[in-house]
mmCIF file of C-alpha atoms and ligand atoms in Angstrom:
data_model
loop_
_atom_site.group_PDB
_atom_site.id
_atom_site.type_symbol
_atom_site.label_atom_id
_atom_site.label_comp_id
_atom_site.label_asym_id
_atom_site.label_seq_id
_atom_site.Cartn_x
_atom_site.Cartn_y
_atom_site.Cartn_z
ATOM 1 C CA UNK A 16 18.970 -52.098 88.388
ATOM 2 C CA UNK A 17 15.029 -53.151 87.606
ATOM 3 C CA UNK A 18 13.228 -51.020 86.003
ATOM 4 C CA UNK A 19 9.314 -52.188 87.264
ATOM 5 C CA UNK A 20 6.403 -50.794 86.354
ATOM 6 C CA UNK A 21 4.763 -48.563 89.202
ATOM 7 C CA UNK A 22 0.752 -48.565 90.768
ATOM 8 C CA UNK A 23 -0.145 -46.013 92.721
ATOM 9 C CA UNK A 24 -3.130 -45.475 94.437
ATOM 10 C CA UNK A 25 -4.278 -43.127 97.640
ATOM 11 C CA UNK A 26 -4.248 -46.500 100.003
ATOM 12 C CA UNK A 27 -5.394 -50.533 99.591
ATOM 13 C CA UNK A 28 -8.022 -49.728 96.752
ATOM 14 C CA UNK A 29 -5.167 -50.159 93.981
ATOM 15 C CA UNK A 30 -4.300 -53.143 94.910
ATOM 16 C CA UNK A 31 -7.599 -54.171 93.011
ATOM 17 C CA UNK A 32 -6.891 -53.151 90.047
ATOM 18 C CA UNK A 33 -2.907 -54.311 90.567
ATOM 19 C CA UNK A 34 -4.301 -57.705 91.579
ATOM 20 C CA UNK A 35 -5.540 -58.523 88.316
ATOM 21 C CA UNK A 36 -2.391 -56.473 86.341
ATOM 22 C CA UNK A 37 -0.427 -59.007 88.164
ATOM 23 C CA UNK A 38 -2.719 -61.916 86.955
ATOM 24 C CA UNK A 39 -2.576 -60.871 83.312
ATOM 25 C CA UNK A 40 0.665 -59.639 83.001
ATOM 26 C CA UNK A 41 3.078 -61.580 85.824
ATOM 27 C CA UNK A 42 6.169 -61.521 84.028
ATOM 28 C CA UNK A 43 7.083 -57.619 84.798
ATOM 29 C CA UNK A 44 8.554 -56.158 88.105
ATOM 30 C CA UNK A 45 6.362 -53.958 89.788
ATOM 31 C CA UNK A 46 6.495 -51.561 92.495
ATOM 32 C CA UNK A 47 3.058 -50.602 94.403
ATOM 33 C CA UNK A 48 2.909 -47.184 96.029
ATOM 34 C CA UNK A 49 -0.012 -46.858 98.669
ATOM 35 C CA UNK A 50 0.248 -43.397 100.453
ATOM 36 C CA UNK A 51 -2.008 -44.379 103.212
ATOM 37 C CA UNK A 52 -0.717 -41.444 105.320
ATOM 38 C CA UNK A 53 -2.544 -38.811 103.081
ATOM 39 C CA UNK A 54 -5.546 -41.651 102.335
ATOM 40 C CA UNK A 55 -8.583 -40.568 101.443
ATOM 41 C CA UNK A 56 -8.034 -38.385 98.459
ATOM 42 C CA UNK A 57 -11.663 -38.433 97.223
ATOM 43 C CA UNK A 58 -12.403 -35.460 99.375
ATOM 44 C CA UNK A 59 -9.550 -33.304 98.516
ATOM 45 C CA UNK A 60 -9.227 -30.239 96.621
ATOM 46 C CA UNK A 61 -8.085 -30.513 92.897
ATOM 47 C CA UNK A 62 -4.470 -29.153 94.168
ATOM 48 C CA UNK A 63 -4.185 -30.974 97.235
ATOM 49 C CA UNK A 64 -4.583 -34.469 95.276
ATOM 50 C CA UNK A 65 -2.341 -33.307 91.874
ATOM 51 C CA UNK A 66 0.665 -31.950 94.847
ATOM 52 C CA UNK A 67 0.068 -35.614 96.503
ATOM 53 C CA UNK A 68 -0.020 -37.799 93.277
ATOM 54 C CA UNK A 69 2.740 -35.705 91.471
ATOM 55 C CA UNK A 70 4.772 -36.499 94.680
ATOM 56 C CA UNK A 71 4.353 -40.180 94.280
ATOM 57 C CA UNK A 72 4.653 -40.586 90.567
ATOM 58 C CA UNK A 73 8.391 -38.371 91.712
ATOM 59 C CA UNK A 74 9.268 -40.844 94.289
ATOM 60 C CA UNK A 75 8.014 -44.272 91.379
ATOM 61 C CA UNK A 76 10.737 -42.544 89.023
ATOM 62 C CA UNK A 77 13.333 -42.561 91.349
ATOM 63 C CA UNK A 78 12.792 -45.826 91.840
ATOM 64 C CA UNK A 79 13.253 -46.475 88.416
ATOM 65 C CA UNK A 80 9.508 -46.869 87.185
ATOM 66 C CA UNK A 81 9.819 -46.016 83.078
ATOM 67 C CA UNK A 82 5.584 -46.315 83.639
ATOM 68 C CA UNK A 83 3.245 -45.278 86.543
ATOM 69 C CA UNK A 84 -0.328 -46.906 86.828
ATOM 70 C CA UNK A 85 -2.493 -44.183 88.519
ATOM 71 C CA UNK A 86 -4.979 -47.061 89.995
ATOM 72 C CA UNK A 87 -6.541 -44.670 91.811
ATOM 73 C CA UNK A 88 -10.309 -42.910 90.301
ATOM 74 C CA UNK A 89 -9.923 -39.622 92.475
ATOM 75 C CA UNK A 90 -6.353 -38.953 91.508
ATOM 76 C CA UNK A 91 -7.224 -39.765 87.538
ATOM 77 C CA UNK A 92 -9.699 -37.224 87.555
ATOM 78 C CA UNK A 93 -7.672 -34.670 89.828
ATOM 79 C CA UNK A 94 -4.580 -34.874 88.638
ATOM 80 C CA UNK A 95 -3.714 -37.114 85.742
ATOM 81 C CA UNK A 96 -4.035 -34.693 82.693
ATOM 82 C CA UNK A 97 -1.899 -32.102 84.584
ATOM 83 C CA UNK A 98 0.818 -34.469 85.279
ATOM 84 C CA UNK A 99 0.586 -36.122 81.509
ATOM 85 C CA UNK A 100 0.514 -32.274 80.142
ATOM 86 C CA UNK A 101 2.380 -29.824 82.507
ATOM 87 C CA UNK A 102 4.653 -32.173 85.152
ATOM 88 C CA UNK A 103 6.083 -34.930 82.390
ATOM 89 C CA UNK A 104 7.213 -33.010 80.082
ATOM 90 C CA UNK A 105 8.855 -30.571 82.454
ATOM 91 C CA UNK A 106 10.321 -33.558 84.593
ATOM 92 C CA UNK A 107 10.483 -36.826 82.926
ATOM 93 C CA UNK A 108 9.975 -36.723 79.197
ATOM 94 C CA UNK A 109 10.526 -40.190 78.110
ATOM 95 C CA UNK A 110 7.936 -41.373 80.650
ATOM 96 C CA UNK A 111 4.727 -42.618 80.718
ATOM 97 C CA UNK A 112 1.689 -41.915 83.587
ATOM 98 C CA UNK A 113 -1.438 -43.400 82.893
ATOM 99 C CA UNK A 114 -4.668 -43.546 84.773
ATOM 100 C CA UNK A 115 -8.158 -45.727 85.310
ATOM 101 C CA UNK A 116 -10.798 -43.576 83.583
ATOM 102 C CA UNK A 117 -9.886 -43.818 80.063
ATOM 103 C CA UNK A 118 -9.159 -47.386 79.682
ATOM 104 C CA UNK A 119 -12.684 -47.836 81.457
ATOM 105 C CA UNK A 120 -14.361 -45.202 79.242
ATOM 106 C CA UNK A 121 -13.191 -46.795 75.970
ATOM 107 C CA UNK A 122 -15.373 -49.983 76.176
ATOM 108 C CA UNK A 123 -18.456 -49.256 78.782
ATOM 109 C CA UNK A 124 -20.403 -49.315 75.336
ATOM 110 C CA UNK A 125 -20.073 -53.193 75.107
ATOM 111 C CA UNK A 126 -21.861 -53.418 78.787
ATOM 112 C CA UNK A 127 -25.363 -51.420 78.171
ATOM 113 C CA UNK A 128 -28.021 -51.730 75.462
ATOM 114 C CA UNK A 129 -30.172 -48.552 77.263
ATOM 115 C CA UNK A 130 -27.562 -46.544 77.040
ATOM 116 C CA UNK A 131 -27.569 -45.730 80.498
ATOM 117 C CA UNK A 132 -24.377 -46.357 82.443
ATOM 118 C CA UNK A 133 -24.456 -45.407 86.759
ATOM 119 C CA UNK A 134 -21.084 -44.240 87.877
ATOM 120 C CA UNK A 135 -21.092 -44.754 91.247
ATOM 121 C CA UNK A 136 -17.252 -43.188 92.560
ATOM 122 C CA UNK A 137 -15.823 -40.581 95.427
ATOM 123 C CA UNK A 138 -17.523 -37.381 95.479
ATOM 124 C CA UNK A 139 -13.901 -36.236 93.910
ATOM 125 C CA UNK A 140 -14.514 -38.590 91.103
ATOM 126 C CA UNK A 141 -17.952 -37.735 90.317
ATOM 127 C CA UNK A 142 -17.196 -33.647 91.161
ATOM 128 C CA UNK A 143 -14.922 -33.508 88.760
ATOM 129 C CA UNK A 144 -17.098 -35.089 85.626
ATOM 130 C CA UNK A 145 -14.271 -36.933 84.731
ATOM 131 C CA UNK A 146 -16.302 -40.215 83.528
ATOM 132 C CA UNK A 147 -19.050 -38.544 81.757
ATOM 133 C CA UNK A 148 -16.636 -36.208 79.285
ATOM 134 C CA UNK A 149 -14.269 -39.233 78.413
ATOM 135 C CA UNK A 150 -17.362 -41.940 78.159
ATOM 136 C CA UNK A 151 -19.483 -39.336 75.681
ATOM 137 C CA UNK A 152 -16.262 -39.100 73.361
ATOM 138 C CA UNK A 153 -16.446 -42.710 72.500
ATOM 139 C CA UNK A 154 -20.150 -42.889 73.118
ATOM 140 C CA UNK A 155 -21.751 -39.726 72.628
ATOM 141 C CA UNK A 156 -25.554 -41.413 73.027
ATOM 142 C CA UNK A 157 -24.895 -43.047 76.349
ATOM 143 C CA UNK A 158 -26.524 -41.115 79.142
ATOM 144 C CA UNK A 159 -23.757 -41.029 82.251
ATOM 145 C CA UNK A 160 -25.852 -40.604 85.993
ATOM 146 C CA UNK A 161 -23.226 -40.622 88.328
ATOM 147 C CA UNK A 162 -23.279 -40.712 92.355
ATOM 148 C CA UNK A 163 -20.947 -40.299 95.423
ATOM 149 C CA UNK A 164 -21.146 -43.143 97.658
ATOM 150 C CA UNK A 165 -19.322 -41.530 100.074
ATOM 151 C CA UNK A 166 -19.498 -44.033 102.791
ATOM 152 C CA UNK A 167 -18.439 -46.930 100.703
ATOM 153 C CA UNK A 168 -14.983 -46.250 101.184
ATOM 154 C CA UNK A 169 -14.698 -46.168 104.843
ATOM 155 C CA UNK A 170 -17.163 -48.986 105.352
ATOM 156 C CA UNK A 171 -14.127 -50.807 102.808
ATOM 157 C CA UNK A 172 -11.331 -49.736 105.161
ATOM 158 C CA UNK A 173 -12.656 -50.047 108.245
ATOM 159 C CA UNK A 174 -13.146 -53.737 107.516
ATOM 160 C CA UNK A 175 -17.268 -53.855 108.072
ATOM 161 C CA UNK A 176 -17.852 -54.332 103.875
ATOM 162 C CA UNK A 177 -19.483 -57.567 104.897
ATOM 163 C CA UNK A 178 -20.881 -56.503 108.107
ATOM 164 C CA UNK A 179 -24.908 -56.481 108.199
ATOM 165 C CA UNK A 180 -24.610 -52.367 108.694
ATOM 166 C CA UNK A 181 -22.973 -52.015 105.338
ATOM 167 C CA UNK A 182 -26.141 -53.870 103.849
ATOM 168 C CA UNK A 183 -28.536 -49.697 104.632
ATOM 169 C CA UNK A 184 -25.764 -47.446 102.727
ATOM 170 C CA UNK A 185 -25.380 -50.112 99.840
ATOM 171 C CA UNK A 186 -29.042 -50.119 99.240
ATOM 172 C CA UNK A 187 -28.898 -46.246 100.152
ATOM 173 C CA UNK A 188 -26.952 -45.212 96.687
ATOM 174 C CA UNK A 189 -28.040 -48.097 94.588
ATOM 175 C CA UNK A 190 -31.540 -46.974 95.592
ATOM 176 C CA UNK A 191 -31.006 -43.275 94.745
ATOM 177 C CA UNK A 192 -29.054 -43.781 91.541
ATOM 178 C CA UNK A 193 -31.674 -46.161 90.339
ATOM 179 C CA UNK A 194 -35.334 -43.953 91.254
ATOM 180 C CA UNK A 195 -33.509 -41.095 89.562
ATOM 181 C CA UNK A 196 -32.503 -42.971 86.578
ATOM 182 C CA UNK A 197 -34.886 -46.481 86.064
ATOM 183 C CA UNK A 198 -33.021 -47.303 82.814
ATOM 184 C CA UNK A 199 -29.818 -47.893 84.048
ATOM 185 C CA UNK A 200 -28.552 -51.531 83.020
ATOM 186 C CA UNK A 201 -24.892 -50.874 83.864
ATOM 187 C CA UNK A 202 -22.929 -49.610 86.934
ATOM 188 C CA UNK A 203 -19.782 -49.097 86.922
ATOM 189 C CA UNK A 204 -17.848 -49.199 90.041
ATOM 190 C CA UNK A 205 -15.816 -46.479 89.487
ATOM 191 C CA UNK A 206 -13.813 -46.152 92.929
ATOM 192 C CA UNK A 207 -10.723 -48.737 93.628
ATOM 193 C CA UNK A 208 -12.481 -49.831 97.153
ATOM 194 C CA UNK A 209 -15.803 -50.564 95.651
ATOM 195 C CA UNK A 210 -15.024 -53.940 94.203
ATOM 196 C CA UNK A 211 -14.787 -55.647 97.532
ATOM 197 C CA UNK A 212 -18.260 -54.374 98.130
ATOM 198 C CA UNK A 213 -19.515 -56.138 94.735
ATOM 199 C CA UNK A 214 -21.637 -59.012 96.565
ATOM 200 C CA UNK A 215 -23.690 -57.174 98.006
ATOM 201 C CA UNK A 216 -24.018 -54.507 95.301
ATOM 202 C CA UNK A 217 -25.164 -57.511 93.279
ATOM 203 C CA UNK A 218 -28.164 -58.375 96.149
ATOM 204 C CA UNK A 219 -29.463 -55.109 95.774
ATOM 205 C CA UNK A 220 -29.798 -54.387 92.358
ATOM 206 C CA UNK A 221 -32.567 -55.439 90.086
ATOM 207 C CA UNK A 222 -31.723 -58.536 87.905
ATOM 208 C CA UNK A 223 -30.394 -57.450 84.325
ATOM 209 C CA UNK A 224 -28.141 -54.776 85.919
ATOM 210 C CA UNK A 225 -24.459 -55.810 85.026
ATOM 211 C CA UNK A 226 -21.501 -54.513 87.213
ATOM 212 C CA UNK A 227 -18.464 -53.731 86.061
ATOM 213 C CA UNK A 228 -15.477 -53.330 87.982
ATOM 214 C CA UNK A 229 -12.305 -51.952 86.354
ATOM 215 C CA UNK A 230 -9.587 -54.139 87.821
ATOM 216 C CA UNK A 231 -9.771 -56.915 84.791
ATOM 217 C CA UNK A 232 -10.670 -53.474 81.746
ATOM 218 C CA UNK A 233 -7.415 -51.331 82.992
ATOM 219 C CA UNK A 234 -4.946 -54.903 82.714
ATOM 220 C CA UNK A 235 -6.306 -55.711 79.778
ATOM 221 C CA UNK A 236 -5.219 -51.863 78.801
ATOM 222 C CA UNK A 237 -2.147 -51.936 79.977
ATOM 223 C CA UNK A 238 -1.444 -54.859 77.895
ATOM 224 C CA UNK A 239 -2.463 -53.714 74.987
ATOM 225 C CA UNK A 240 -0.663 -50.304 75.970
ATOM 226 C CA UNK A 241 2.434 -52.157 76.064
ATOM 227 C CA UNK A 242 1.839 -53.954 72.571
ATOM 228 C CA UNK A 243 1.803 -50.822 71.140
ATOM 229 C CA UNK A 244 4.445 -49.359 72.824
ATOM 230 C CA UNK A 245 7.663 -50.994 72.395
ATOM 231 C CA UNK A 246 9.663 -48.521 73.316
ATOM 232 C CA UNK A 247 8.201 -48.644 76.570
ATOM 233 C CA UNK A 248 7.924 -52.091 77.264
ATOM 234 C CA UNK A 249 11.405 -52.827 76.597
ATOM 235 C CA UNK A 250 12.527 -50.924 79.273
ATOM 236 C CA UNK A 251 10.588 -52.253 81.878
ATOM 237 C CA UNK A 252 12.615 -55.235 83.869
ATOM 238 C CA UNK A 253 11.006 -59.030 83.706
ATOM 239 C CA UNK A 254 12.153 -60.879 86.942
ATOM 240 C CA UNK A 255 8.306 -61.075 88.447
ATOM 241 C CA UNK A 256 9.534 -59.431 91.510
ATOM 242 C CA UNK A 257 7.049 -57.246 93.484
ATOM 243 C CA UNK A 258 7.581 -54.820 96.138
ATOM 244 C CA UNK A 259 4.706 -53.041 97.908
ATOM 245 C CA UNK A 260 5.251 -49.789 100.063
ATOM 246 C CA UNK A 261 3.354 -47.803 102.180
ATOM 247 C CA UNK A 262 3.603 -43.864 103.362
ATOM 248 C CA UNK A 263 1.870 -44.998 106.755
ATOM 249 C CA UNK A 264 2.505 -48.208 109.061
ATOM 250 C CA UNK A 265 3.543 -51.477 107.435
ATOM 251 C CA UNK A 266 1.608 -53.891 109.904
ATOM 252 C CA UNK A 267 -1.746 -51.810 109.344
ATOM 253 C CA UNK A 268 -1.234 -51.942 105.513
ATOM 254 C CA UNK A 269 0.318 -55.612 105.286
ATOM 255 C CA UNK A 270 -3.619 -56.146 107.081
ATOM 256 C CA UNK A 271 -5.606 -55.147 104.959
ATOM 257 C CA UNK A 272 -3.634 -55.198 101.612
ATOM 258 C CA UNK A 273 -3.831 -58.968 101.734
ATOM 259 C CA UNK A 274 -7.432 -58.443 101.330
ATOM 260 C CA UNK A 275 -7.643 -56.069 98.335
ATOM 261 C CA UNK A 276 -4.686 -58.405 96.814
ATOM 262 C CA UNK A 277 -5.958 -61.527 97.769
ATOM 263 C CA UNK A 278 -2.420 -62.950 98.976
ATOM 264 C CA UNK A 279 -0.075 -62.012 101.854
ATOM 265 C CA UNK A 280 1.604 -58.926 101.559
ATOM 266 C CA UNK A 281 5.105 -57.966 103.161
ATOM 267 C CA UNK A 282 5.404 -53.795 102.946
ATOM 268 C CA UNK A 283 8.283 -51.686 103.762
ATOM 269 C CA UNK A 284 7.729 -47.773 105.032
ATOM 270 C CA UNK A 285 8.261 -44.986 103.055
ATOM 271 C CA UNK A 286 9.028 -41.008 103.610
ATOM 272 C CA UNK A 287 8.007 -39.196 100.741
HETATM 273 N N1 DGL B 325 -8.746 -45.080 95.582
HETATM 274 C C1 DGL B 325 -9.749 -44.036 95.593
HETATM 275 C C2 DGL B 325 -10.527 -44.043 94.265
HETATM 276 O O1 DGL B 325 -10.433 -44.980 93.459
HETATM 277 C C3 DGL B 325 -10.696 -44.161 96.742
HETATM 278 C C4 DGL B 325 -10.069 -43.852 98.080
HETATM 279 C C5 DGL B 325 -9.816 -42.389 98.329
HETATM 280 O O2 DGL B 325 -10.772 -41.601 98.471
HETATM 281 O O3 DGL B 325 -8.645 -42.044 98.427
HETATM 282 O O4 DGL B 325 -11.248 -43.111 94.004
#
């Protein structure tokens, strides 16, 4: 039986972050979850996304995921430290769930030299002041400004992220974030959909603003995760195999995944 390590996110934005997992670390079977039916999560109640997310971390250990990627910001901040502190113990002891937001918050320091770091995420994400507690324990001096960019996401699934009309609610947020804080050098795209919006984040901002996005920080995590635990890593299977489902229709996801993955994608359907 394989034993793959599981992503998760709320729909395609995961695939980001699994895009460069995969590129960094292609020797392990993994198993992407995108539960599309229930997609968005970043406007959801704190116990609307922890029922969803507990659901589909459920369903990756059936399938015989040791470790579960949360790639997804909203459900990291809704409903990661419940599942790591109430659900695992309760329901899967000897596995691991991890999420985006720490890995991220551990080395945003090396980006600014204001010490003044934009999180721009899902008004779930930024609601739930996820980034600024976990960035101000490794970097107490950095000021956090964050800001919901709420129509990034749907301007990223509806396909128009290059369109001309997605140019007004880029400059919208950037614009906002940066009159109410001037000294920001660093934004952090802290939202799985925002990366494919990056180019023309980049056109908008003042030069000597760096962007980070947290596909490359959370493989790079993972990897270093799995140096340090053996225990873990052992029991994760090494064929390269990967198998991508969806909790909505397989044509619509096999779309648009290619997009966020940057190769084709072949789903198969799944009831949770
Ligand atoms: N994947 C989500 C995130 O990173 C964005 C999409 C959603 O709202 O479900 O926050």
């Amino acid at each position: 039986m394989s034993h793959p390590i599981g992503v998760f996110d709320s729909g395609y934005g995961g695939l980001t972050v699994f895009k460069s997992i995969a590129a960094l670390l292609p020797q392990y079977d993994y198993v992407y979850l995108g539960d599309n039916a229930r997609a968005p999560y970043g406007n959801r109640s704190f116990d609307t996304v922890h029922q969803y997310t507990l659901q589909c971390v459920e369903w990756f250990f059936k399938m015989g995921c040791p470790l579960v990627i949360v790639a997804c910001n909203t459900a990291s901040a809704k409903a990661l430290r419940t599942i790591q502190q109430n659900d695992l113990p309760r329901i899967a002891p000897e596995k691991r769930v991890l999420g985006v937001i720490r890995p991220t918050a551990e080395v945003i320091g090396q980006y600014t030299k204001t010490n003044s770091v934009g999180v721009l995420g899902t008004k779930g994400t930024v609601s739930s002041g996820s980034y600024e507690i976990e960035i101000n324990k490794f970097f107490p001096d950095i000021k956090v400004h964050q800001l919901a960019c709420p129509m990034w996401v749907p301007l990223v699934e509806y396909g128009e992220y290059k369109a001309e009309g997605a140019d007004y609610f880029v400059r919208k947020y950037l614009d906002e974030l940066l009159t109410s804080a001037p000294d920001i050098d660093t934004i952090l795209l802290a939202c799985t959909h925002y990366p494919l919006l990056a180019d023309k984040i980049k056109k908008y901002l003042p030069e000597g603003i760096t962007t980070v996005s947290q596909g490359p920080i959370v493989a790079e995590s993972l990897a270093n995760y799995l140096l340090r635990h053996p225990e873990i890593e052992r029991t994760i299977t090494r064929s390269g195999k990967r198998h991508f489902y969806t909790t909505d229709d397989t044509a619509d996801f096999d779309n648009h995944a290619s997009t966020f993955f940057g190769e084709k994608v072949r789903s198969e359907s799944v009831q949770l």
